[in-house]
CSV table of C-alpha atoms and ligand atoms in Angstrom, one decimal:
chain,number,residue,atom,x,y,z
A,1,MET,CA,-2.5,-4.7,-14.7
A,2,SER,CA,-0.8,-7.7,-16.4
A,3,GLU,CA,0.8,-10.3,-14.2
A,4,LEU,CA,4.6,-10.7,-14.6
A,5,LEU,CA,4.9,-14.0,-12.8
A,6,PRO,CA,4.0,-16.9,-15.1
A,7,GLU,CA,0.9,-18.9,-14.3
A,8,PRO,CA,0.2,-20.8,-12.2
A,9,ILE,CA,2.3,-18.9,-9.6
A,10,PRO,CA,0.0,-15.8,-9.0
A,11,ASN,CA,-3.0,-18.0,-8.3
A,12,TYR,CA,-1.0,-20.4,-6.2
A,13,LEU,CA,0.4,-17.5,-4.0
A,14,ASP,CA,-3.2,-16.2,-3.5
A,15,SER,CA,-4.4,-19.7,-2.6
A,16,LEU,CA,-1.9,-19.9,0.2
A,17,VAL,CA,-3.4,-17.0,2.1
A,18,PRO,CA,-5.4,-18.3,5.1
A,19,ASP,CA,-8.2,-16.8,7.2
A,20,HIS,CA,-9.7,-14.9,4.3
A,21,PRO,CA,-13.1,-13.5,5.5
A,22,GLY,CA,-16.1,-13.2,3.2
A,23,GLU,CA,-16.0,-9.4,3.4
A,24,LEU,CA,-12.6,-9.4,1.8
A,25,ARG,CA,-13.8,-11.8,-0.9
A,26,GLU,CA,-16.7,-9.4,-1.6
A,27,MET,CA,-14.2,-6.5,-1.9
A,28,GLU,CA,-12.2,-8.6,-4.4
A,29,ALA,CA,-15.3,-9.4,-6.4
A,30,TYR,CA,-16.2,-5.7,-6.5
A,31,ALA,CA,-12.6,-4.8,-7.7
A,32,ARG,CA,-12.8,-7.5,-10.4
A,33,GLU,CA,-16.3,-6.3,-11.6
A,34,HIS,CA,-15.3,-2.6,-11.7
A,35,GLY,CA,-11.7,-3.0,-12.8
A,36,PHE,CA,-10.5,-1.3,-9.6
A,37,PRO,CA,-6.8,-1.9,-8.8
A,38,ILE,CA,-6.4,-3.5,-5.3
A,39,ILE,CA,-3.2,-5.2,-4.0
A,40,GLY,CA,-4.9,-8.6,-3.9
A,41,PRO,CA,-4.6,-11.4,-1.4
A,42,ALA,CA,-0.9,-12.4,-1.7
A,43,SER,CA,0.4,-8.8,-1.5
A,44,GLY,CA,-2.1,-8.0,1.2
A,45,HIS,CA,-0.9,-10.9,3.3
A,46,LEU,CA,2.7,-9.8,2.9
A,47,CYS,CA,1.7,-6.3,4.2
A,48,TYR,CA,0.0,-8.0,7.1
A,49,LEU,CA,3.0,-10.2,7.8
A,50,VAL,CA,5.5,-7.2,7.8
A,51,ALA,CA,3.2,-5.1,10.0
A,52,ARG,CA,2.8,-8.0,12.4
A,53,MET,CA,6.5,-8.7,12.5
A,54,ILE,CA,7.6,-5.2,13.4
A,55,GLY,CA,4.7,-4.9,15.9
A,56,ALA,CA,3.3,-1.9,14.0
A,57,ARG,CA,0.7,0.1,16.0
A,58,SER,CA,0.6,3.2,13.8
A,59,VAL,CA,0.2,2.9,10.0
A,60,PHE,CA,-0.3,5.6,7.4
A,61,GLU,CA,-1.6,4.6,4.0
A,62,LEU,CA,-1.4,6.8,1.0
A,63,GLY,CA,-4.0,5.9,-1.7
A,64,SER,CA,-6.3,3.6,0.3
A,65,GLY,CA,-9.0,3.1,-2.3
A,66,PHE,CA,-12.1,1.5,-0.8
A,67,GLY,CA,-10.1,0.0,2.1
A,68,TYR,CA,-8.9,-3.4,0.9
A,69,SER,CA,-5.2,-2.9,1.7
A,70,THR,CA,-6.3,-1.1,4.9
A,71,ALA,CA,-8.0,-4.3,6.2
A,72,PHE,CA,-4.6,-6.1,6.2
A,73,PHE,CA,-2.9,-3.4,8.2
A,74,CYS,CA,-5.9,-3.2,10.6
A,75,ARG,CA,-5.7,-6.9,11.4
A,76,ALA,CA,-1.9,-6.6,12.2
A,77,VAL,CA,-2.4,-3.5,14.3
A,78,GLN,CA,-5.2,-5.1,16.3
A,79,GLU,CA,-3.2,-8.2,16.9
A,80,ASN,CA,-0.2,-6.1,17.9
A,81,GLY,CA,-2.3,-4.7,20.7
A,82,GLY,CA,-4.2,-1.9,19.0
A,83,GLY,CA,-3.5,1.4,17.4
A,84,THR,CA,-4.4,3.4,14.3
A,85,VAL,CA,-4.4,2.9,10.6
A,86,HIS,CA,-4.8,6.2,8.6
A,87,HIS,CA,-7.0,5.7,5.5
A,88,VAL,CA,-6.4,8.5,3.0
A,89,VAL,CA,-8.0,8.8,-0.5
A,90,TRP,CA,-9.1,11.9,-2.4
A,91,ASP,CA,-12.5,10.4,-3.3
A,92,GLU,CA,-15.4,10.9,-0.8
A,93,GLU,CA,-17.4,7.9,-2.2
A,94,LEU,CA,-14.4,5.5,-1.9
A,95,SER,CA,-13.9,6.7,1.7
A,96,ARG,CA,-17.5,6.0,2.5
A,97,ARG,CA,-17.4,2.6,0.9
A,98,ALA,CA,-14.2,1.8,2.8
A,99,ARG,CA,-15.9,2.7,6.1
A,100,ARG,CA,-18.7,0.3,5.4
A,101,HIS,CA,-16.4,-2.6,4.7
A,102,LEU,CA,-13.9,-1.9,7.5
A,103,ASP,CA,-16.7,-1.5,10.0
A,104,ALA,CA,-18.1,-4.8,8.9
A,105,LEU,CA,-14.7,-6.4,9.5
A,106,GLY,CA,-14.7,-5.0,13.1
A,107,TYR,CA,-12.1,-2.3,12.5
A,108,GLU,CA,-14.2,0.8,13.3
A,109,GLY,CA,-12.1,1.8,16.3
A,110,THR,CA,-8.8,1.4,14.4
A,111,VAL,CA,-9.2,3.4,11.2
A,112,ARG,CA,-9.0,7.2,10.9
A,113,TYR,CA,-10.4,8.5,7.6
A,114,ARG,CA,-9.2,11.5,5.7
A,115,VAL,CA,-10.5,12.6,2.3
A,116,GLY,CA,-7.8,14.5,0.4
A,117,GLU,CA,-4.5,14.4,-1.4
A,118,ALA,CA,-2.4,11.8,0.4
A,119,VAL,CA,1.1,13.3,0.4
A,120,GLU,CA,-0.3,16.6,1.7
A,121,ALA,CA,-2.2,14.7,4.4
A,122,LEU,CA,1.0,12.9,5.4
A,123,ARG,CA,2.9,16.2,5.5
A,124,GLU,CA,0.3,17.8,7.8
A,125,SER,CA,0.2,14.8,10.1
A,126,GLU,CA,2.1,14.3,13.3
A,127,GLY,CA,4.3,11.5,12.0
A,128,GLY,CA,6.4,8.9,13.9
A,129,TYR,CA,4.7,6.1,12.1
A,130,ASP,CA,5.8,2.5,12.4
A,131,LEU,CA,4.8,1.7,8.8
A,132,ILE,CA,3.9,3.7,5.8
A,133,PHE,CA,2.2,2.1,2.7
A,134,ASN,CA,2.2,4.0,-0.5
A,135,ASP,CA,-0.1,3.2,-3.4
A,136,ILE,CA,-0.9,6.7,-5.0
A,137,ASP,CA,-0.6,7.7,-8.6
A,138,LYS,CA,2.8,6.7,-9.7
A,139,GLN,CA,4.0,10.0,-11.1
A,140,ALA,CA,3.8,11.4,-7.5
A,141,TYR,CA,6.0,8.6,-6.0
A,142,PRO,CA,9.3,10.6,-6.2
A,143,GLU,CA,7.9,13.7,-4.5
A,144,SER,CA,6.4,11.5,-1.7
A,145,LEU,CA,9.8,10.2,-0.6
A,146,PRO,CA,11.1,13.2,1.4
A,147,VAL,CA,7.8,13.4,3.2
A,148,ILE,CA,7.9,9.7,4.0
A,149,GLU,CA,11.5,10.1,5.3
A,150,GLU,CA,10.3,12.9,7.6
A,151,LYS,CA,7.2,11.1,8.9
A,152,LEU,CA,8.4,7.4,9.3
A,153,ARG,CA,10.1,6.7,12.6
A,154,PRO,CA,13.7,5.5,12.4
A,155,GLY,CA,13.5,1.7,12.3
A,156,GLY,CA,10.1,1.9,10.6
A,157,VAL,CA,9.2,0.2,7.3
A,158,LEU,CA,7.9,1.6,4.0
A,159,ILE,CA,6.0,-0.7,1.6
A,160,ILE,CA,5.3,0.7,-1.9
A,161,ASP,CA,3.2,-1.0,-4.6
A,162,ASN,CA,3.5,-1.4,-8.4
A,163,MET,CA,7.3,-1.2,-8.5
A,164,LEU,CA,7.3,-3.6,-11.5
A,165,TRP,CA,4.5,-1.5,-13.1
A,166,SER,CA,3.4,-4.4,-15.3
A,167,GLY,CA,6.8,-4.5,-16.9
A,168,ARG,CA,6.5,-1.0,-18.4
A,169,ILE,CA,9.7,0.1,-16.5
A,170,PHE,CA,11.7,-2.3,-18.9
A,171,ASP,CA,10.3,-0.6,-22.0
A,172,ALA,CA,12.9,2.2,-22.9
A,173,GLU,CA,10.3,3.9,-25.1
A,174,ASP,CA,7.9,4.3,-22.3
A,175,THR,CA,8.7,7.7,-20.8
A,176,SER,CA,5.3,8.5,-19.4
A,177,PRO,CA,5.2,10.4,-16.1
A,178,ALA,CA,3.9,7.3,-14.3
A,179,THR,CA,6.6,5.0,-15.6
A,180,GLU,CA,9.3,7.6,-15.0
A,181,GLY,CA,7.9,8.1,-11.5
A,182,VAL,CA,8.3,4.4,-10.6
A,183,ARG,CA,11.9,4.3,-12.1
A,184,GLU,CA,12.9,7.5,-10.3
A,185,PHE,CA,11.5,6.4,-6.9
A,186,THR,CA,13.3,3.0,-7.3
A,187,ARG,CA,16.6,4.7,-8.2
A,188,ARG,CA,16.4,7.1,-5.2
A,189,ILE,CA,15.5,4.7,-2.5
A,190,THR,CA,17.9,1.9,-3.7
A,191,SER,CA,20.8,4.3,-3.8
A,192,SER,CA,20.1,6.1,-0.5
A,193,PRO,CA,22.3,5.1,2.5
A,194,GLY,CA,19.3,5.7,4.7
A,195,TRP,CA,17.3,2.6,3.6
A,196,ILE,CA,17.7,-1.2,3.3
A,197,THR,CA,15.5,-2.1,0.4
A,198,SER,CA,14.2,-5.2,-1.4
A,199,LEU,CA,11.8,-5.5,-4.3
A,200,VAL,CA,9.5,-8.5,-3.8
A,201,PRO,CA,8.1,-9.6,-7.2
A,202,ILE,CA,4.7,-10.7,-6.0
A,203,ARG,CA,1.9,-9.5,-8.3
A,204,ASP,CA,3.0,-6.0,-9.5
A,205,GLY,CA,6.1,-5.8,-7.3
A,206,LEU,CA,6.3,-4.4,-3.8
A,207,ILE,CA,9.3,-2.6,-2.4
A,208,VAL,CA,9.8,-3.3,1.3
A,209,ALA,CA,12.3,-0.8,2.8
A,210,PHE,CA,13.7,-0.5,6.3
A,211,ARG,CA,14.5,3.1,7.5
A,212,LYS,CA,17.9,2.7,9.1
A,213,PRO,CA,18.1,4.5,12.5
A,214,GLY,CA,20.7,7.2,12.8
A,215,VAL,CA,21.4,7.7,9.1
B,1,LIG,C1,-4.3,1.8,-6.8
B,1,LIG,S1,-5.7,2.3,-5.8
B,1,LIG,C2,-5.2,1.4,-4.4
B,1,LIG,C3,-6.2,0.9,-3.5
B,1,LIG,C4,-5.7,0.3,-2.2
B,1,LIG,N1,-4.4,0.6,-1.8
B,1,LIG,C5,-5.9,-1.2,-2.2
B,1,LIG,O1,-4.9,-1.9,-2.6
B,1,LIG,O2,-6.9,-1.7,-1.8
B,1,LIG,C6,-5.2,3.9,-5.4
B,1,LIG,C7,-6.3,4.8,-4.9
B,1,LIG,O3,-5.8,6.0,-4.4
B,1,LIG,C8,-6.3,7.2,-5.1
B,1,LIG,N2,-5.2,8.1,-5.2
B,1,LIG,C9,-4.2,8.1,-6.2
B,1,LIG,N3,-3.3,9.1,-5.9
B,1,LIG,C10,-3.8,9.8,-4.8
B,1,LIG,C11,-3.3,10.9,-4.1
B,1,LIG,N4,-2.2,11.5,-4.4
B,1,LIG,N5,-4.0,11.3,-3.0
B,1,LIG,C12,-5.1,10.6,-2.6
B,1,LIG,N6,-5.6,9.5,-3.3
B,1,LIG,C13,-5.0,9.1,-4.4
B,1,LIG,C14,-6.8,6.6,-6.4
B,1,LIG,O4,-7.8,7.5,-6.9
B,1,LIG,C15,-7.3,5.2,-6.0
B,1,LIG,O5,-8.6,5.3,-5.4
């Protein structure tokens, strides 16, 4: 992923994140060494902030990887009085690795693990979530929206990553399914009367969207 914000802004934003435990630093080192895409400290901290602000106690993550983003939601949920963060990824080994890290961070009672396709897992789940975080393969973003609308509680918040997609959305010649997926999702949610939406250009761009009650 190439950064869109000019240096030194990305490193500066990351440096402002406080209380960063060693376990998270180990996860960041692993991601760097293996080229694994994680949201990183500044975006993670924004997720924690939003979850904490709305008092989230039930969070559903789509595309949880080895649990880095999950850790930020777990912290918020614990501080909000306790609850559940659903970790969903389709790779067994990533799920196992996530459990090791999240147990070490003290979140063993908070996380529920599921190995499988994330939109399907959300569709089959009970719903009523305070917050949904979406970080799956980008071509699947548009088809995830109706399921999210069904499962997020009115007044809940959606956060979705990679909405600047390293700038590929601005390249008219890029019509790949992933880039079109990001464009289409952005068009749908920003033009829907059911959502109040803002794109925050930290790292690769996060959409933060409020599900309006009664619409
Ligand atoms: C971009 S990584 C994100 C990791 C995590 N959100 C973080 O920031 O730490 C997305 C992960 O979800 C997996 N994934 C992508 N699409 C998925 C889907 N539809 N269902 C389940 N897992 C998916 C990928 O294989 C990858 O492990």
